[in-house]
Coordinates of N, CA and C and ligand atoms in Angstrom, one line a residue:
X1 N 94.9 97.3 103.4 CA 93.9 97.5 104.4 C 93.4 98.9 104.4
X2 N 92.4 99.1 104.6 CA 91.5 100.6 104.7 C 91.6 100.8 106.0
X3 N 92.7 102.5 105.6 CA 93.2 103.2 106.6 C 91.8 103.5 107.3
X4 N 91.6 103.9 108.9 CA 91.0 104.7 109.7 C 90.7 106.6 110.0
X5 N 92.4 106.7 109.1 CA 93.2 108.5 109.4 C 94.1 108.0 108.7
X6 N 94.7 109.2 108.5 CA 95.6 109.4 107.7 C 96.2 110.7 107.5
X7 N 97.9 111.0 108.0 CA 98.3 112.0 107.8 C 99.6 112.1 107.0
X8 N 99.6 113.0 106.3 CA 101.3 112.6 105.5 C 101.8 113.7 105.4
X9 N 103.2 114.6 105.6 CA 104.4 114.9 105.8 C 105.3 115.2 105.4
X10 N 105.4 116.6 104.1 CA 107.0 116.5 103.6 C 107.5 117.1 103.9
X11 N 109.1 116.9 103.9 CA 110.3 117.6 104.5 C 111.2 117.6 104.2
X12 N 112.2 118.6 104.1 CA 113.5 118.4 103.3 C 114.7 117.3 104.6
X13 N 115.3 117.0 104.2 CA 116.1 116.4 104.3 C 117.4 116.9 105.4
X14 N 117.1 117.5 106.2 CA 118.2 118.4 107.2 C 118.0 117.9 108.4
X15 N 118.8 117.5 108.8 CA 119.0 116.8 110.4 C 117.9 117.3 111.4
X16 N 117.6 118.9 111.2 CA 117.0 119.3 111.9 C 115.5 118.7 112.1
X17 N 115.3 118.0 110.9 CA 113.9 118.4 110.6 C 113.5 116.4 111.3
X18 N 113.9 115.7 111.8 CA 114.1 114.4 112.5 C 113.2 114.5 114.1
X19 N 114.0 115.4 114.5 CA 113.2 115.7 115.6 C 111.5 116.4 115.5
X20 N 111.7 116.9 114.2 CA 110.4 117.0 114.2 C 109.3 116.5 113.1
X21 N 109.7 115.2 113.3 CA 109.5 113.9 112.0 C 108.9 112.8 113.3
X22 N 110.0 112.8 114.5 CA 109.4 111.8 115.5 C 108.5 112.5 116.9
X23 N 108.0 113.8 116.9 CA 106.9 114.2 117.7 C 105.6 114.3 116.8
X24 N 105.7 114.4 115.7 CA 104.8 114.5 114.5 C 104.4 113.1 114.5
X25 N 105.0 112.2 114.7 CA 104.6 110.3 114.5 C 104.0 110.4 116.1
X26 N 104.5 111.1 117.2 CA 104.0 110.8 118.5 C 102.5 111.3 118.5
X27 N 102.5 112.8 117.9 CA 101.4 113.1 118.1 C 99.9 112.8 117.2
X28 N 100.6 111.9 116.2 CA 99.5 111.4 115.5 C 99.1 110.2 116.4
X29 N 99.9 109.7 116.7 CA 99.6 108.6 116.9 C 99.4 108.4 118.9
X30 N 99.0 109.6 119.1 CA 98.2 109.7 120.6 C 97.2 109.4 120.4
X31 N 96.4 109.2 119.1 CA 94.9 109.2 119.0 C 94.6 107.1 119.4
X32 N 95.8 106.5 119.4 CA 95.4 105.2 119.8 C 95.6 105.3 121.6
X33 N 95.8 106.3 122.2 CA 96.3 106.0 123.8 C 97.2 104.9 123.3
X34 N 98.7 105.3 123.2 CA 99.5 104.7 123.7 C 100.0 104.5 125.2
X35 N 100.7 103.5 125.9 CA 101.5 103.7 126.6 C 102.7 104.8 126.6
X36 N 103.6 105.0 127.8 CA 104.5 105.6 127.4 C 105.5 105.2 126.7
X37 N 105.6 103.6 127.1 CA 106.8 102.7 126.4 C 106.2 102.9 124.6
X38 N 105.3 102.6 124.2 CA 104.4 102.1 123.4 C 105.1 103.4 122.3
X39 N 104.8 104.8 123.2 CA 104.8 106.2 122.2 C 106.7 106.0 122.3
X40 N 107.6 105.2 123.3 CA 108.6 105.9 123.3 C 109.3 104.9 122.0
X41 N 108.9 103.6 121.9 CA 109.0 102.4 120.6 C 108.5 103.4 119.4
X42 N 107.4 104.0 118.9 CA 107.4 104.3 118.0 C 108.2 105.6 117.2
X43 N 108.7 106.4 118.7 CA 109.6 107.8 118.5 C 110.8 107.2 117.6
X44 N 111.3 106.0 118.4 CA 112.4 105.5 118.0 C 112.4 105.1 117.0
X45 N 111.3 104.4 116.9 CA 111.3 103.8 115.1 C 111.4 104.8 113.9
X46 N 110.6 105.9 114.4 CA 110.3 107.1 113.6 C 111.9 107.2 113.3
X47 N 112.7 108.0 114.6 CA 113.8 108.5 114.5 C 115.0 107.8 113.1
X48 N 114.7 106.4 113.7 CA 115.8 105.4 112.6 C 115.5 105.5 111.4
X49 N 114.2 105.4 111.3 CA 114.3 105.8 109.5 C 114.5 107.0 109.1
X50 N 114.0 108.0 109.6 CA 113.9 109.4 109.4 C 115.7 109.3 109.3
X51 N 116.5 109.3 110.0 CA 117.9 109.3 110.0 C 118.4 108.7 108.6
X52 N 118.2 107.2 108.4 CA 118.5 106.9 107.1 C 118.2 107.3 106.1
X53 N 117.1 107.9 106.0 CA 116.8 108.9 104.8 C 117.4 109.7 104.4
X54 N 117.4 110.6 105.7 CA 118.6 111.9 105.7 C 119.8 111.3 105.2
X55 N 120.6 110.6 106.3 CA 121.7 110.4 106.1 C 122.5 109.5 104.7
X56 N 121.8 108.6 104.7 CA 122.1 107.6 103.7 C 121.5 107.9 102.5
X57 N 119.9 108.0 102.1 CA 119.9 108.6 101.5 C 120.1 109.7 100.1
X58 N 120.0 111.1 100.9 CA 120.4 112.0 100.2 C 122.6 112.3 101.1
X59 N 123.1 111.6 100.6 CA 124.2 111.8 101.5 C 125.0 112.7 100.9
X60 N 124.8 113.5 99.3 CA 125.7 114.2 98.9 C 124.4 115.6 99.0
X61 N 123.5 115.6 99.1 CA 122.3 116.9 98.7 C 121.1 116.5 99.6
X62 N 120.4 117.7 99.3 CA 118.8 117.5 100.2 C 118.1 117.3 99.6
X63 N 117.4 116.7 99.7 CA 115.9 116.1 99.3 C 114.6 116.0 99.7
X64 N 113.9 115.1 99.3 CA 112.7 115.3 100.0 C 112.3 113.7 101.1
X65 N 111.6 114.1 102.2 CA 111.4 113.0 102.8 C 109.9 112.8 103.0
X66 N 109.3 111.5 103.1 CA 107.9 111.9 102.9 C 107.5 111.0 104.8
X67 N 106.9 111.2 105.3 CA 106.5 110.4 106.4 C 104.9 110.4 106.1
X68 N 104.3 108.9 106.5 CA 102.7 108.8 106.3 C 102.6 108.3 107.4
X69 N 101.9 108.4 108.2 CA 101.0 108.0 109.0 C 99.4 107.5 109.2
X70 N 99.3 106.2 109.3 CA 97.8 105.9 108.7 C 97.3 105.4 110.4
X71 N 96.0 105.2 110.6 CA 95.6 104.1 111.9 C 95.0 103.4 111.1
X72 N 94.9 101.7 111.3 CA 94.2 101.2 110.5 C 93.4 100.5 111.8
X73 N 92.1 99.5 111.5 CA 91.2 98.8 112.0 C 92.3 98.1 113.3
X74 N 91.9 97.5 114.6 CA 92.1 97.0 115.5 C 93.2 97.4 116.0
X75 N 93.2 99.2 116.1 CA 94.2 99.6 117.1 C 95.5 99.7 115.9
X76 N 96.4 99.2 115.2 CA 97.2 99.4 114.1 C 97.6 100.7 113.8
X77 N 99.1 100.9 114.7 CA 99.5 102.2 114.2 C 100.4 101.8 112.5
X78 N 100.0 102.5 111.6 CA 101.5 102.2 110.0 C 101.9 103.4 109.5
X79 N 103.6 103.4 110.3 CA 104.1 104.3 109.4 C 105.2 104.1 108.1
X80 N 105.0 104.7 107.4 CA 106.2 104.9 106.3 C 107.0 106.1 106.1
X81 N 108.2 105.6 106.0 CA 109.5 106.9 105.4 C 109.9 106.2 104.0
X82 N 109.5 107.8 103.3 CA 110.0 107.3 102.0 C 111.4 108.4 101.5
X83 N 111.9 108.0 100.9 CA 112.7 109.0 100.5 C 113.4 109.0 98.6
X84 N 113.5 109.5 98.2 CA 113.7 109.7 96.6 C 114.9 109.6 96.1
X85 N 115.9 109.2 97.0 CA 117.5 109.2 97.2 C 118.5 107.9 96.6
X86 N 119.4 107.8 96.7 CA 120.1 106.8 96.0 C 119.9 105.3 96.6
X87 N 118.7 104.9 96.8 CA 118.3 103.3 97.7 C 119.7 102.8 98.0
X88 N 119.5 101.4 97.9 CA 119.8 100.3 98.5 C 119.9 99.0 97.8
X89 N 121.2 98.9 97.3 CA 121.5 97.6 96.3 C 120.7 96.4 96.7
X90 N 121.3 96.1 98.3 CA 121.4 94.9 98.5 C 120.2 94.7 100.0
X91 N 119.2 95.0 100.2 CA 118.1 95.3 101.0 C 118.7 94.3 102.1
X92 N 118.7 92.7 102.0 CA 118.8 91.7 102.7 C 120.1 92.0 103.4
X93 N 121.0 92.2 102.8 CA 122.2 92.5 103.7 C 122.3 93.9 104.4
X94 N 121.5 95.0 103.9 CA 121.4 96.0 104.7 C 120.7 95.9 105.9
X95 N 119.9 94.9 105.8 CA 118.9 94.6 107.1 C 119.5 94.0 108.3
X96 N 120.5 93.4 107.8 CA 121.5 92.5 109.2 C 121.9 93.3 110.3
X97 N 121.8 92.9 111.2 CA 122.8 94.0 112.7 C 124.0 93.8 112.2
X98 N 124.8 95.3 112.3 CA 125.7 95.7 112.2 C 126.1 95.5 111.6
X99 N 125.4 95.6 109.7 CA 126.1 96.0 108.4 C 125.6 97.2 108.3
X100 N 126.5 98.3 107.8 CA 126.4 99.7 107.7 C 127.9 100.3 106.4
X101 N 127.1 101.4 106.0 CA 127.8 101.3 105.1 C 128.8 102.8 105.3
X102 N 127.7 103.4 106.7 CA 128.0 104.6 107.2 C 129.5 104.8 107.8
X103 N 130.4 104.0 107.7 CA 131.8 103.9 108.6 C 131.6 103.7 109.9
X104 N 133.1 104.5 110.6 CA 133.0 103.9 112.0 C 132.2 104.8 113.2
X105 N 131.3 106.1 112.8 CA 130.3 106.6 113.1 C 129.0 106.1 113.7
X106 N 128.6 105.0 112.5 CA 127.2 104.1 112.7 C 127.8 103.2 112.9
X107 N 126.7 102.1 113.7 CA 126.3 100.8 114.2 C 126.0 100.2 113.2
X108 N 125.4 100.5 112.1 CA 124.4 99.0 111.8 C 123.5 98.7 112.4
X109 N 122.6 99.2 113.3 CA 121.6 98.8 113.8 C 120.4 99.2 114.0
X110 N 120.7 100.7 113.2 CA 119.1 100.9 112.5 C 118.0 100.0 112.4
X111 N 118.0 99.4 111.2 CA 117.1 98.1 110.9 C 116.6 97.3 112.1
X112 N 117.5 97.0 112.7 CA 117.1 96.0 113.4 C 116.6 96.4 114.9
X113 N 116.6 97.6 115.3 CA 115.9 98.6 116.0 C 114.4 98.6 115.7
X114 N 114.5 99.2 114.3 CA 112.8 99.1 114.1 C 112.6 98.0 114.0
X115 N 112.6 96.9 113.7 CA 112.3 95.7 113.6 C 111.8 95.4 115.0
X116 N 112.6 95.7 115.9 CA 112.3 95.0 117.6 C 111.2 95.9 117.9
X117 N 111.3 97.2 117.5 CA 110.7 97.9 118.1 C 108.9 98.2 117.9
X118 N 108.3 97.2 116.6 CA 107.4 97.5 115.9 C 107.1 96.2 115.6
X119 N 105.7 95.6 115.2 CA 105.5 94.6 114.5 C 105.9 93.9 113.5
X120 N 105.9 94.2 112.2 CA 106.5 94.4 110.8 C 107.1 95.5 110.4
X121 N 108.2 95.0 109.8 CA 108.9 96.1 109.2 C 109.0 95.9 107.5
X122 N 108.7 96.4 106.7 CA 109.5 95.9 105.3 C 109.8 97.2 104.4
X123 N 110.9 96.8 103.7 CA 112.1 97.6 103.0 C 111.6 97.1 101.7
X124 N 111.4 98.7 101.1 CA 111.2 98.6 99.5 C 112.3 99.4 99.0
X125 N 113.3 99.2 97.8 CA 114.5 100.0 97.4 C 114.7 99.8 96.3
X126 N 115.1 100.7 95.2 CA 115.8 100.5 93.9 C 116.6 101.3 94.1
X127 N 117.5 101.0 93.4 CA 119.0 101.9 93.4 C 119.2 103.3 92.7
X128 N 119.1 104.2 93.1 CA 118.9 105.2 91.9 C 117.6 106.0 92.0
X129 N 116.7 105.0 92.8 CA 115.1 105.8 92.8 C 114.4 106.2 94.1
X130 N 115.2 105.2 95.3 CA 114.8 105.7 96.4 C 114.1 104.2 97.0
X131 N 114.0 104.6 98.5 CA 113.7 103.5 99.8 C 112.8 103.8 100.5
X132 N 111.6 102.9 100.7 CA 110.5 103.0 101.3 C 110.4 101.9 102.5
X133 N 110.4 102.4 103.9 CA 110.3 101.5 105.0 C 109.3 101.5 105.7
X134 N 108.1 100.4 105.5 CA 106.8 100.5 105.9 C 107.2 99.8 107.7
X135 N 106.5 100.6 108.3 CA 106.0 99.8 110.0 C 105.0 99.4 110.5
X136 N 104.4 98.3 110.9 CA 103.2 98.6 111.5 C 103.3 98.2 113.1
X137 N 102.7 98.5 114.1 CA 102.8 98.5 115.0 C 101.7 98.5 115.8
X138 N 100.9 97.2 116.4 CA 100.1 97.5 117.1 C 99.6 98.0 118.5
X139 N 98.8 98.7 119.1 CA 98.7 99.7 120.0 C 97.6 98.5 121.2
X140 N 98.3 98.5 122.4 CA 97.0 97.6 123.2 C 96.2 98.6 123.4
X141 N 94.5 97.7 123.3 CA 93.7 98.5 123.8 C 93.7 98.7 125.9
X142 N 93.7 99.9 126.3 CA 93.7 100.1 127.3 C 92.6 99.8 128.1
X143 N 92.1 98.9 129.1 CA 90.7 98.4 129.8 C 90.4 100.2 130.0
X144 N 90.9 101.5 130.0 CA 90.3 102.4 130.6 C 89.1 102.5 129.4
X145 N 90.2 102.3 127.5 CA 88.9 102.6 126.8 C 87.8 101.6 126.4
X146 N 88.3 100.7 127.2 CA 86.6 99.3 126.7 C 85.6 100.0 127.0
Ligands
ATP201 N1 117.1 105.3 103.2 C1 118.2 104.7 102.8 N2 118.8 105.0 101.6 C2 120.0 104.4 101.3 N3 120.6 103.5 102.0 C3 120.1 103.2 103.2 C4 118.8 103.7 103.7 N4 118.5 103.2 104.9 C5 119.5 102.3 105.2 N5 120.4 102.3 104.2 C6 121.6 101.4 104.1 O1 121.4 100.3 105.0 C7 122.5 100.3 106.0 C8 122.0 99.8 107.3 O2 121.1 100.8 107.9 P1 121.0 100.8 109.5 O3 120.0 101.9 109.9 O4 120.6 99.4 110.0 O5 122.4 101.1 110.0 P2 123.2 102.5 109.9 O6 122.3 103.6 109.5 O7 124.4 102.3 109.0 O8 123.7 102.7 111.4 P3 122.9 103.2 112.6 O9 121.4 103.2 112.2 O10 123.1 102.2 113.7 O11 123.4 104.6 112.9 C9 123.1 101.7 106.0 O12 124.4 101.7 106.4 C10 122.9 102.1 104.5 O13 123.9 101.5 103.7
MG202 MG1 120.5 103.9 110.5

């Protein structure tokens, strides 16, 4: 689909840089007037991926993490976290609540977070080369902007 905007985002890979991975997704994506719920669903989504990148990921070194943000036609916020890191054997079973591979730290419930929290979600991974988790998420239009 032919993006509207488009912004994209690299960053290493340090905990730090998460928080400022999900005001970066907020502030792009004010240009649709979100609600508050609306911006506070997509912070979170940001956050979960942005985490598994970091964490999972690059889990022995830093790397690079890419975040894109596009608007597409009828209100459509799409983001993506990509990252270059050691993917994801088994996609389908990583996607289940509460499979994790993170010990007794994590939940397992990344995935299924953004999933609730967004439209579509889909998981692209090779093992070895890195994990790409596209979002799309549509934005109501507000009667203020008719
Ligand atoms: N970017 C990634 N690179 C490599 N593995 C990943 C990546 N994202 C997720 N995974 C794998 O998928 C599993 C499930 O991810 P999910 O976010 O649902 O749960 P979690 O990160 O383990 O726990 P939580 O998100 O609740 O803290 C992870 O434990 C990890 O094995
Ligand atoms: Mg997670």
């Amino acid at each position: 689909m032919k993006a509207t905007n488009l912004a994209e985002i690299t960053f290493l890979s340090r905990s730090a840089n998460e928080g400022f991975a999900r005001s970066a997704a907020a502030c792009f994506a004010a240009q649709l007037d979100p609600t508050l719920d609306e911006l506070g669903d997509i912070k979170t989504a940001v956050s979960e991926a942005v985490t598994n990148a970091i964490v999972h990921g690059y889990p022995n070194e830093l790397g690079r993490v890419l975040l894109r943000l596009r608007t597409l036609p009828e209100q459509v916020l799409e983001i993506t976290v990509r990252d270059w890191g050691v993917g994801i054997s088994d996609v389908k079973k990583a996607r289940e609540p509460m499979y994790t591979t993170g010990g007794v730290e994590r939940s397992g419930m990344g995935f299924t977070i953004m999933e609730s929290f967004t439209d579509t979600m889909k998981v692209r991974s090779t093992p070895g080369k890195g994990t790409t988790v596209t979002m799309r998420k549509k934005i109501a239009q507000r009667a203020s902007a008719r």
